[in-house]
PDB file of C-alpha atoms in Angstrom:
ATOM      1  CA  MET A   1     270.720-134.020 -48.724  1.00 37.00           C
ATOM      2  CA  PRO A   2     267.509-136.401 -48.762  1.00 32.00           C
ATOM      3  CA  LEU A   3     265.339-135.383 -45.657  1.00 31.00           C
ATOM      4  CA  PHE A   4     265.119-138.710 -44.844  1.00 28.00           C
ATOM      5  CA  SER A   5     267.804-141.839 -44.386  1.00 30.00           C
ATOM      6  CA  HIS A   6     268.505-144.821 -43.558  1.00 32.00           C
ATOM      7  CA  THR A   7     270.709-143.667 -40.857  1.00 32.00           C
ATOM      8  CA  ARG A   8     269.900-143.326 -37.161  1.00 37.00           C
ATOM      9  CA  ALA A   9     269.246-140.370 -35.915  1.00 37.00           C
ATOM     10  CA  SER A  10     270.577-138.989 -32.570  1.00 39.00           C
ATOM     11  CA  GLY A  11     267.847-138.400 -29.937  1.00 42.00           C
ATOM     12  CA  SER A  12     268.564-134.447 -30.421  1.00 41.00           C
ATOM     13  CA  THR A  13     268.347-134.694 -33.887  1.00 37.00           C
ATOM     14  CA  LEU A  14     265.221-136.822 -34.200  1.00 40.00           C
ATOM     15  CA  GLN A  15     263.362-134.496 -31.806  1.00 45.00           C
ATOM     16  CA  ALA A  16     264.075-131.507 -33.779  1.00 36.00           C
ATOM     17  CA  LEU A  17     262.918-133.598 -37.296  1.00 34.00           C
ATOM     18  CA  GLN A  18     259.742-134.382 -35.387  1.00 41.00           C
ATOM     19  CA  SER A  19     258.942-131.301 -33.937  1.00 40.00           C
ATOM     20  CA  ALA A  20     259.790-129.430 -37.785  1.00 37.00           C
ATOM     21  CA  LEU A  21     257.528-131.996 -38.937  1.00 39.00           C
ATOM     22  CA  ARG A  22     254.833-131.729 -36.239  1.00 45.00           C
ATOM     23  CA  PRO A  23     251.800-129.154 -37.817  1.00 45.00           C
ATOM     24  CA  PRO A  24     251.299-126.003 -35.981  1.00 46.00           C
ATOM     25  CA  ALA A  25     248.585-125.534 -32.963  1.00 50.00           C
ATOM     26  CA  PRO A  26     245.078-124.626 -34.003  1.00 50.00           C
ATOM     27  CA  GLY A  27     245.166-120.991 -34.983  1.00 43.00           C
ATOM     28  CA  ALA A  28     249.439-120.605 -34.027  1.00 53.00           C
ATOM     29  CA  ALA A  29     250.599-118.781 -36.973  1.00 73.00           C
ATOM     30  CA  LYS A  30     246.799-117.837 -38.812  1.00 91.00           C
ATOM     31  CA  PRO A  31     246.172-114.303 -39.268  1.00 95.00           C
ATOM     32  CA  ARG A  32     242.897-112.665 -38.425  1.00 96.00           C
ATOM     33  CA  LEU A  33     240.417-111.023 -40.970  1.00 97.00           C
ATOM     34  CA  LEU A  34     238.784-108.218 -40.630  1.00 98.00           C
ATOM     35  CA  VAL A  35     235.512-107.620 -43.334  1.00 97.00           C
ATOM     36  CA  ALA A  36     233.577-104.202 -43.890  1.00 97.00           C
ATOM     37  CA  GLY A  37     230.629-104.532 -46.316  1.00 94.00           C
ATOM     38  CA  ALA A  38     229.917-108.042 -45.624  1.00 92.00           C
ATOM     39  CA  THR A  39     226.109-107.519 -47.379  1.00 92.00           C
ATOM     40  CA  GLY A  40     224.476-108.440 -50.692  1.00 90.00           C
ATOM     41  CA  VAL A  41     224.945-112.100 -52.810  1.00 91.00           C
ATOM     42  CA  LEU A  42     228.930-110.868 -53.073  1.00 91.00           C
ATOM     43  CA  GLY A  43     229.641-110.166 -49.662  1.00 92.00           C
ATOM     44  CA  ASN A  44     227.717-113.591 -48.416  1.00 91.00           C
ATOM     45  CA  GLU A  45     229.878-115.468 -51.123  1.00 94.00           C
ATOM     46  CA  VAL A  46     233.203-113.823 -50.350  1.00 95.00           C
ATOM     47  CA  LEU A  47     232.490-113.922 -46.375  1.00 94.00           C
ATOM     48  CA  ARG A  48     231.571-118.039 -46.596  1.00 93.00           C
ATOM     49  CA  ARG A  49     234.230-118.724 -48.733  1.00 94.00           C
ATOM     50  CA  LEU A  50     236.939-117.065 -46.820  1.00 95.00           C
ATOM     51  CA  ALA A  51     235.463-117.780 -43.252  1.00 93.00           C
ATOM     52  CA  GLY A  52     235.122-121.366 -44.404  1.00 91.00           C
ATOM     53  CA  SER A  53     239.011-121.686 -45.595  1.00 91.00           C
ATOM     54  CA  GLY A  54     240.449-122.796 -42.637  1.00 92.00           C
ATOM     55  CA  ARG A  55     243.276-120.316 -43.039  1.00 93.00           C
ATOM     56  CA  TYR A  56     242.130-117.607 -40.962  1.00 96.00           C
ATOM     57  CA  ALA A  57     242.151-117.942 -36.847  1.00 95.00           C
ATOM     58  CA  HIS A  58     239.192-115.561 -36.681  1.00 95.00           C
ATOM     59  CA  THR A  59     237.004-113.604 -38.577  1.00 96.00           C
ATOM     60  CA  GLU A  60     235.270-109.965 -37.772  1.00 96.00           C
ATOM     61  CA  VAL A  61     232.532-108.628 -39.460  1.00 96.00           C
ATOM     62  CA  LEU A  62     231.233-104.970 -38.500  1.00 96.00           C
ATOM     63  CA  ALA A  63     228.062-104.535 -37.850  1.00 94.00           C
ATOM     64  CA  THR A  64     226.086-101.825 -35.894  1.00 92.00           C
ATOM     65  CA  GLU A  65     224.588-103.988 -33.266  1.00 90.00           C
ATOM     66  CA  ALA A  66     225.515-106.932 -31.900  1.00 88.00           C
ATOM     67  CA  MET A  67     224.073-110.626 -33.150  1.00 86.00           C
ATOM     68  CA  ALA A  68     224.463-113.761 -34.063  1.00 84.00           C
ATOM     69  CA  THR A  69     226.388-114.814 -37.660  1.00 80.00           C
ATOM     70  CA  GLY A  70     225.776-118.908 -37.764  1.00 77.00           C
ATOM     71  CA  LEU A  71     229.087-118.956 -39.238  1.00 81.00           C
ATOM     72  CA  SER A  72     231.674-120.840 -37.142  1.00 84.00           C
ATOM     73  CA  GLY A  73     234.897-118.579 -36.476  1.00 90.00           C
ATOM     74  CA  VAL A  74     232.923-115.711 -37.600  1.00 93.00           C
ATOM     75  CA  GLY A  75     232.368-112.909 -34.959  1.00 94.00           C
ATOM     76  CA  ILE A  76     231.057-109.082 -35.052  1.00 94.00           C
ATOM     77  CA  ALA A  77     233.278-106.229 -34.775  1.00 95.00           C
ATOM     78  CA  LEU A  78     231.093-103.278 -33.748  1.00 95.00           C
ATOM     79  CA  THR A  79     231.436-100.082 -35.570  1.00 95.00           C
ATOM     80  CA  GLY A  80     232.619 -96.845 -33.141  1.00 91.00           C
ATOM     81  CA  ALA A  81     229.477 -95.021 -35.725  1.00 87.00           C
ATOM     82  CA  PRO A  82     228.361 -92.381 -34.946  1.00 90.00           C
ATOM     83  CA  LEU A  83     231.842 -91.042 -34.288  1.00 94.00           C
ATOM     84  CA  PRO A  84     233.547 -90.105 -37.373  1.00 95.00           C
ATOM     85  CA  ILE A  85     235.553 -93.369 -38.906  1.00 97.00           C
ATOM     86  CA  GLU A  86     239.000 -91.159 -38.147  1.00 95.00           C
ATOM     87  CA  GLN A  87     237.680 -91.745 -34.287  1.00 96.00           C
ATOM     88  CA  TRP A  88     236.760 -95.055 -34.104  1.00 97.00           C
ATOM     89  CA  PRO A  89     239.285 -97.094 -31.584  1.00 95.00           C
ATOM     90  CA  ALA A  90     241.357 -99.660 -33.294  1.00 96.00           C
ATOM     91  CA  ARG A  91     239.876-103.280 -32.658  1.00 95.00           C
ATOM     92  CA  PRO A  92     241.464-105.079 -28.965  1.00 94.00           C
ATOM     93  CA  LEU A  93     243.294-107.827 -31.139  1.00 94.00           C
ATOM     94  CA  PRO A  94     245.124-107.204 -34.508  1.00 95.00           C
ATOM     95  CA  ALA A  95     243.783-108.347 -38.005  1.00 96.00           C
ATOM     96  CA  HIS A  96     246.334-109.224 -40.753  1.00 97.00           C
ATOM     97  CA  THR A  97     243.945-109.306 -43.407  1.00 98.00           C
ATOM     98  CA  GLY A  98     240.852-106.887 -44.445  1.00 98.00           C
ATOM     99  CA  LEU A  99     238.569-106.724 -47.079  1.00 98.00           C
ATOM    100  CA  ILE A 100     236.247-104.022 -48.166  1.00 97.00           C
ATOM    101  CA  MET A 101     232.956-104.633 -50.017  1.00 95.00           C
ATOM    102  CA  PHE A 102     230.481-102.022 -51.237  1.00 92.00           C
ATOM    103  CA  GLU A 103     227.207-103.745 -52.467  1.00 89.00           C
ATOM    104  CA  PRO A 104     224.441-102.087 -50.349  1.00 86.00           C
ATOM    105  CA  PRO A 105     222.611-105.301 -48.472  1.00 86.00           C
ATOM    106  CA  ARG A 106     219.649-106.940 -48.956  1.00 83.00           C
ATOM    107  CA  MET A 107     217.073-105.017 -46.729  1.00 75.00           C
ATOM    108  CA  TYR A 108     214.520-108.356 -47.013  1.00 74.00           C
ATOM    109  CA  TYR A 109     217.459-109.817 -44.945  1.00 75.00           C
ATOM    110  CA  GLY A 110     217.055-108.616 -41.259  1.00 74.00           C
ATOM    111  CA  ARG A 111     220.829-110.167 -40.998  1.00 78.00           C
ATOM    112  CA  GLU A 112     221.886-107.675 -43.433  1.00 85.00           C
ATOM    113  CA  ARG A 113     219.975-104.619 -42.236  1.00 84.00           C
ATOM    114  CA  THR A 114     222.464-104.667 -38.767  1.00 90.00           C
ATOM    115  CA  LEU A 115     225.760-105.066 -41.011  1.00 92.00           C
ATOM    116  CA  TRP A 116     227.667-101.835 -41.596  1.00 94.00           C
ATOM    117  CA  THR A 117     228.286-101.306 -45.443  1.00 92.00           C
ATOM    118  CA  PRO A 118     230.831 -98.205 -46.410  1.00 94.00           C
ATOM    119  CA  GLU A 119     230.530 -95.589 -48.520  1.00 93.00           C
ATOM    120  CA  PRO A 120     233.313 -95.374 -51.883  1.00 91.00           C
ATOM    121  CA  SER A 121     233.926 -91.977 -50.457  1.00 93.00           C
ATOM    122  CA  GLU A 122     234.757 -93.566 -46.873  1.00 96.00           C
ATOM    123  CA  LEU A 123     237.584 -95.503 -48.849  1.00 96.00           C
ATOM    124  CA  PRO A 124     240.464 -93.221 -47.250  1.00 97.00           C
ATOM    125  CA  ALA A 125     239.328 -93.102 -43.888  1.00 97.00           C
ATOM    126  CA  LEU A 126     238.520 -96.641 -43.551  1.00 98.00           C
ATOM    127  CA  ALA A 127     241.566 -98.085 -45.134  1.00 98.00           C
ATOM    128  CA  GLN A 128     243.644 -95.787 -42.327  1.00 98.00           C
ATOM    129  CA  TRP A 129     241.145 -97.409 -39.887  1.00 98.00           C
ATOM    130  CA  LEU A 130     241.829-100.764 -40.867  1.00 98.00           C
ATOM    131  CA  GLN A 131     245.956 -99.849 -40.487  1.00 98.00           C
ATOM    132  CA  ARG A 132     245.544 -99.075 -37.066  1.00 97.00           C
ATOM    133  CA  CYS A 133     244.114-102.284 -36.418  1.00 97.00           C
ATOM    134  CA  GLY A 134     247.029-104.329 -37.730  1.00 97.00           C
ATOM    135  CA  VAL A 135     245.774-105.019 -41.267  1.00 98.00           C
ATOM    136  CA  GLN A 136     248.906-105.737 -43.806  1.00 97.00           C
ATOM    137  CA  THR A 137     247.088-107.028 -46.429  1.00 98.00           C
ATOM    138  CA  LEU A 138     243.944-105.068 -47.675  1.00 98.00           C
ATOM    139  CA  VAL A 139     241.684-106.396 -50.603  1.00 97.00           C
ATOM    140  CA  VAL A 140     239.179-103.243 -52.292  1.00 96.00           C
ATOM    141  CA  VAL A 141     236.302-105.008 -54.052  1.00 94.00           C
ATOM    142  CA  VAL A 142     235.586-101.524 -56.512  1.00 88.00           C
ATOM    143  CA  PRO A 143     232.241-101.547 -58.323  1.00 82.00           C
ATOM    144  CA  HIS A 144     231.725 -99.633 -60.967  1.00 53.00           C
ATOM    145  CA  ALA A 145     228.697 -99.407 -63.974  1.00 54.00           C
ATOM    146  CA  THR A 146     229.087-101.647 -66.744  1.00 51.00           C
ATOM    147  CA  GLY A 147     230.637-101.020 -69.785  1.00 48.00           C
ATOM    148  CA  ARG A 148     231.605 -97.193 -67.822  1.00 51.00           C
ATOM    149  CA  LEU A 149     234.853 -97.821 -66.945  1.00 52.00           C
ATOM    150  CA  PRO A 150     237.430 -95.912 -69.100  1.00 52.00           C
ATOM    151  CA  ASP A 151     240.202 -97.901 -70.601  1.00 58.00           C
ATOM    152  CA  ALA A 152     243.061 -96.261 -68.820  1.00 50.00           C
ATOM    153  CA  LEU A 153     241.493 -96.519 -65.587  1.00 55.00           C
ATOM    154  CA  LYS A 154     240.482-100.407 -65.935  1.00 55.00           C
ATOM    155  CA  ARG A 155     244.241-101.575 -64.885  1.00 58.00           C
ATOM    156  CA  GLY A 156     245.795 -98.414 -62.293  1.00 67.00           C
ATOM    157  CA  LEU A 157     244.450 -96.300 -59.411  1.00 80.00           C
ATOM    158  CA  ALA A 158     240.916 -94.200 -60.896  1.00 70.00           C
ATOM    159  CA  ASN A 159     240.922 -91.528 -58.476  1.00 85.00           C
ATOM    160  CA  LEU A 160     242.404 -90.035 -55.569  1.00 92.00           C
ATOM    161  CA  ASP A 161     241.117 -91.875 -53.151  1.00 92.00           C
ATOM    162  CA  GLU A 162     242.657 -95.028 -54.201  1.00 93.00           C
ATOM    163  CA  GLN A 163     245.731 -93.251 -54.887  1.00 94.00           C
ATOM    164  CA  ALA A 164     245.375 -91.736 -50.990  1.00 96.00           C
ATOM    165  CA  VAL A 165     245.116 -95.869 -49.654  1.00 96.00           C
ATOM    166  CA  ALA A 166     247.997 -97.044 -52.083  1.00 96.00           C
ATOM    167  CA  ALA A 167     250.250 -94.182 -50.575  1.00 96.00           C
ATOM    168  CA  LEU A 168     249.173 -95.382 -46.527  1.00 97.00           C
ATOM    169  CA  GLY A 169     251.826 -98.669 -47.612  1.00 96.00           C
ATOM    170  CA  PHE A 170     250.088-101.522 -47.108  1.00 97.00           C
ATOM    171  CA  GLU A 171     252.277-104.616 -47.525  1.00 97.00           C
ATOM    172  CA  ARG A 172     249.598-106.015 -50.373  1.00 97.00           C
ATOM    173  CA  LEU A 173     247.222-104.064 -51.525  1.00 97.00           C
ATOM    174  CA  LEU A 174     244.651-105.535 -54.038  1.00 97.00           C
ATOM    175  CA  LEU A 175     241.947-103.440 -55.683  1.00 95.00           C
ATOM    176  CA  VAL A 176     239.315-105.328 -58.129  1.00 94.00           C
ATOM    177  CA  ARG A 177     237.473-103.993 -60.720  1.00 88.00           C
ATOM    178  CA  SER A 178     234.313-105.718 -60.228  1.00 82.00           C
ATOM    179  CA  ALA A 179     231.132-104.579 -63.280  1.00 73.00           C
ATOM    180  CA  ARG A 180     227.684-103.952 -60.921  1.00 64.00           C
ATOM    181  CA  LYS A 181     224.555-105.620 -61.689  1.00 61.00           C
ATOM    182  CA  PRO A 182     222.095-102.954 -62.319  1.00 55.00           C
ATOM    183  CA  GLN A 183     219.716-102.218 -59.792  1.00 54.00           C
ATOM    184  CA  ASP A 184     216.222-104.029 -59.459  1.00 51.00           C
ATOM    185  CA  ALA A 185     213.389-101.991 -60.712  1.00 46.00           C
ATOM    186  CA  ALA A 186     211.193-102.672 -58.102  1.00 50.00           C
ATOM    187  CA  GLY A 187     209.602 -99.755 -56.341  1.00 48.00           C
ATOM    188  CA  ARG A 188     210.753 -97.331 -59.143  1.00 55.00           C
ATOM    189  CA  ASN A 189     207.680 -95.311 -61.213  1.00 66.00           C
ATOM    190  CA  PHE A 190     206.842 -95.784 -64.393  1.00 67.00           C
ATOM    191  CA  LEU A 191     209.080 -93.404 -66.306  1.00 70.00           C
ATOM    192  CA  GLU A 192     212.002 -94.766 -64.274  1.00 61.00           C
ATOM    193  CA  LYS A 193     211.386 -98.169 -65.292  1.00 60.00           C
ATOM    194  CA  LEU A 194     210.971 -97.261 -68.898  1.00 65.00           C
ATOM    195  CA  ALA A 195     214.156 -95.866 -68.426  1.00 61.00           C
ATOM    196  CA  ALA A 196     216.056 -98.999 -67.030  1.00 55.00           C
ATOM    197  CA  TRP A 197     214.756-101.358 -69.615  1.00 55.00           C
ATOM    198  CA  MET A 198     216.051 -98.673 -72.279  1.00 58.00           C
ATOM    199  CA  LEU A 199     219.300 -98.939 -70.661  1.00 54.00           C
ATOM    200  CA  SER A 200     218.853-102.629 -70.634  1.00 54.00           C
ATOM    201  CA  THR A 201     218.998-103.153 -74.089  1.00 51.00           C
ATOM    202  CA  LEU A 202     222.577-101.735 -74.190  1.00 52.00           C
ATOM    203  CA  ARG A 203     223.957-104.319 -72.659  1.00 52.00           C
ATOM    204  CA  PHE A 204     224.037-106.290 -75.259  1.00 49.00           C
ATOM    205  CA  MET A 205     226.451-103.480 -76.904  1.00 53.00           C
ATOM    206  CA  ILE A 206     228.921-104.309 -74.094  1.00 53.00           C
ATOM    207  CA  PRO A 207     231.855-106.627 -74.635  1.00 55.00           C
ATOM    208  CA  GLN A 208     231.588-110.064 -72.551  1.00 56.00           C
ATOM    209  CA  ALA A 209     235.003-109.146 -71.152  1.00 54.00           C
ATOM    210  CA  GLU A 210     233.346-106.179 -69.210  1.00 59.00           C
ATOM    211  CA  GLN A 211     230.009-107.806 -67.915  1.00 60.00           C
ATOM    212  CA  PRO A 212     229.339-108.520 -64.474  1.00 72.00           C
ATOM    213  CA  VAL A 213     231.062-111.173 -62.651  1.00 77.00           C
ATOM    214  CA  ARG A 214     229.252-114.417 -61.137  1.00 87.00           C
ATOM    215  CA  PRO A 215     229.659-113.596 -57.402  1.00 91.00           C
ATOM    216  CA  ALA A 216     230.700-117.247 -56.635  1.00 92.00           C
ATOM    217  CA  LYS A 217     233.359-116.768 -59.034  1.00 92.00           C
ATOM    218  CA  LEU A 218     234.670-113.501 -57.974  1.00 93.00           C
ATOM    219  CA  ALA A 219     234.755-114.970 -54.257  1.00 94.00           C
ATOM    220  CA  GLU A 220     236.749-117.690 -55.947  1.00 94.00           C
ATOM    221  CA  PHE A 221     239.078-115.301 -57.224  1.00 95.00           C
ATOM    222  CA  VAL A 222     239.826-113.401 -54.061  1.00 95.00           C
ATOM    223  CA  ASP A 223     240.518-116.715 -52.281  1.00 95.00           C
ATOM    224  CA  ALA A 224     242.915-117.458 -54.819  1.00 94.00           C
ATOM    225  CA  VAL A 225     244.953-114.142 -55.449  1.00 96.00           C
ATOM    226  CA  LEU A 226     245.233-114.090 -51.275  1.00 96.00           C
ATOM    227  CA  GLN A 227     247.339-117.435 -51.200  1.00 94.00           C
ATOM    228  CA  VAL A 228     249.737-116.076 -53.933  1.00 94.00           C
ATOM    229  CA  LEU A 229     249.626-112.320 -54.082  1.00 95.00           C
ATOM    230  CA  PRO A 230     252.941-110.890 -53.741  1.00 95.00           C
ATOM    231  CA  PRO A 231     253.887-107.841 -52.249  1.00 96.00           C
ATOM    232  CA  GLY A 232     253.036-104.147 -53.940  1.00 95.00           C
ATOM    233  CA  THR A 233     249.785-102.666 -55.232  1.00 95.00           C
ATOM    234  CA  HIS A 234     247.611-104.606 -57.655  1.00 95.00           C
ATOM    235  CA  VAL A 235     244.586-104.021 -59.896  1.00 93.00           C
ATOM    236  CA  ALA A 236     242.396-106.863 -60.941  1.00 92.00           C
ATOM    237  CA  ALA A 237     240.821-105.424 -64.107  1.00 88.00           C
ATOM    238  CA  PRO A 238     237.489-106.132 -65.623  1.00 86.00           C
ATOM    239  CA  GLU A 239     238.954-108.796 -68.868  1.00 87.00           C
ATOM    240  CA  LEU A 240     241.291-110.830 -65.839  1.00 90.00           C
ATOM    241  CA  LEU A 241     237.742-111.358 -63.506  1.00 88.00           C
ATOM    242  CA  TRP A 242     235.958-112.454 -67.012  1.00 87.00           C
ATOM    243  CA  GLN A 243     238.558-114.772 -67.335  1.00 88.00           C
ATOM    244  CA  ALA A 244     238.115-115.875 -63.639  1.00 89.00           C
ATOM    245  CA  ASN A 245     234.539-116.379 -64.365  1.00 87.00           C
ATOM    246  CA  GLN A 246     235.304-118.653 -67.378  1.00 85.00           C
ATOM    247  CA  SER A 247     237.065-121.193 -65.191  1.00 80.00           C
ATOM    248  CA  SER A 248     236.644-124.579 -63.885  1.00 72.00           C
ATOM    249  CA  GLY A 249     238.120-126.652 -61.271  1.00 58.00           C
ATOM    250  CA  GLY A 250     236.271-125.349 -57.922  1.00 46.00           C
ATOM    251  CA  ARG A 251     238.756-125.203 -55.152  1.00 48.00           C
ATOM    252  CA  PHE A 252     242.218-123.265 -55.498  1.00 45.00           C
ATOM    253  CA  GLY A 253     245.072-125.319 -56.586  1.00 43.00           C
ATOM    254  CA  GLY A 254     242.710-128.114 -58.569  1.00 45.00           C
ATOM    255  CA  GLY A 255     241.338-125.800 -61.918  1.00 54.00           C
ATOM    256  CA  THR A 256     242.072-123.267 -64.280  1.00 81.00           C
ATOM    257  CA  MET A 257     241.398-120.465 -61.827  1.00 89.00           C
ATOM    258  CA  HIS A 258     244.924-121.119 -60.383  1.00 88.00           C
ATOM    259  CA  SER A 259     246.095-120.818 -63.572  1.00 91.00           C
ATOM    260  CA  VAL A 260     244.299-117.417 -64.242  1.00 92.00           C
ATOM    261  CA  VAL A 261     245.959-115.986 -60.769  1.00 93.00           C
ATOM    262  CA  GLN A 262     249.541-117.555 -61.672  1.00 92.00           C
ATOM    263  CA  ALA A 263     249.303-115.900 -65.293  1.00 92.00           C
ATOM    264  CA  TRP A 264     248.244-112.415 -64.310  1.00 93.00           C
ATOM    265  CA  LEU A 265     250.951-112.367 -61.593  1.00 93.00           C
ATOM    266  CA  ALA A 266     253.855-113.530 -63.867  1.00 91.00           C
ATOM    267  CA  ALA A 267     252.614-110.932 -66.847  1.00 87.00           C
ATOM    268  CA  ALA A 268     252.490-108.593 -64.294  1.00 82.00           C
ATOM    269  CA  ARG A 269     256.304-109.208 -62.752  1.00 80.00           C
ATOM    270  CA  ASN A 270     257.530-109.603 -66.418  1.00 71.00           C
ATOM    271  CA  PRO A 271     254.999-107.609 -69.157  1.00 58.00           C
ATOM    272  CA  ALA A 272     258.137-107.849 -71.922  1.00 55.00           C
ATOM    273  CA  GLN A 273     257.634-111.377 -72.210  1.00 48.00           C
ATOM    274  CA  ASN A 274     253.666-111.646 -71.348  1.00 45.00           C
ATOM    275  CA  SER A 275     251.636-108.829 -72.416  1.00 42.00           C
ATOM    276  CA  THR A 276     248.315-109.862 -71.532  1.00 41.00           C
ATOM    277  CA  PRO A 277     246.179-107.207 -71.564  1.00 41.00           C
ATOM    278  CA  ASP A 278     245.025-108.104 -67.989  1.00 42.00           C
ATOM    279  CA  ALA A 279     248.033-107.617 -65.853  1.00 40.00           C
ATOM    280  CA  GLY A 280     247.689-105.126 -63.143  1.00 43.00           C
ATOM    281  CA  PRO A 281     250.988-103.129 -61.687  1.00 45.00           C
ATOM    282  CA  ASP A 282     252.862-104.361 -58.902  1.00 46.00           C
TER     283      ASP A 282
END
C-alpha cells in the first residue's frame, strides 16, 4: 500500500501521518560523542569531520584544563588526572560513541598541549571508563610502525590489551590499524638523524598498501564506517585503509568511500563469496 493516496484521510490518520513525517527536534535522538586524543593532524581532522557532521548532539574532548574549543557543538571534558583512570568519575551526561587516538600533540600549538592524549598501555582502563560513561560504540585508531605489522595481526586482535577491550562487550568495536608516519628528526643529534635517514630509505621497499594514509582520508573513513557499522568487533586492516586512501568523491554516499566500506562489510559477512584480503572479523 502506498504511503500517499488520493483518498481523504481522517483527522486522526492525517495527524499520525504528519507526526511520522515531521523531522525530530534538534538533538532529540542524536548520540553524544566523547573523544580521547584529539591531537595532531589526525586528531584535528577526525574531530572536525565528526563534530561537523551534524549527527552528534554534542562532542566532548578530554583535556587537562578548561579552554575554549572554537568548534560549534564541541566542549571540554576534564580528566580525573592525577588520579588513575580507574578512579575517574563518569561524565554527568552519558555518551553513546567513544573515539580513542594516540597521536602525540603538536607542541607548537598551545591548544593541543592542554588536550589529554592516552598512552597505548592505558587502552584497557580507558575503554572501561568510556563504558562507564555509557559508550556503546567504540573506535580505536591503533598506530603501528610502517611495514612492521605482522600479517597475522593485521585483521585480528593484536595483543592482550585489545582482547581485554573486545571482552568488555561493546555493542560495536572498531580497531583501525593505521601506519604511523616517521617522527620529525628535529631536535635529534647527528647520529640519530643519520640513523633516521638510513631507515627512511627503507620506505621504498614497503608495499604501497602499508604506507601511511592521509589524515583527511582516514577521518573520512572513520566517519563513513560509523554510519553503517553493524554490531560486533571489527578490524580495519592497513590494506583496507589504503583502498580508502585512493577513494574519491568526498562526502559519504557520494563517492567510492561508500563502496570501499560496503565491500569490506559485505566480505566480512560472507567471506566465502568475497574473499578480499582486507575483510575484518565481525
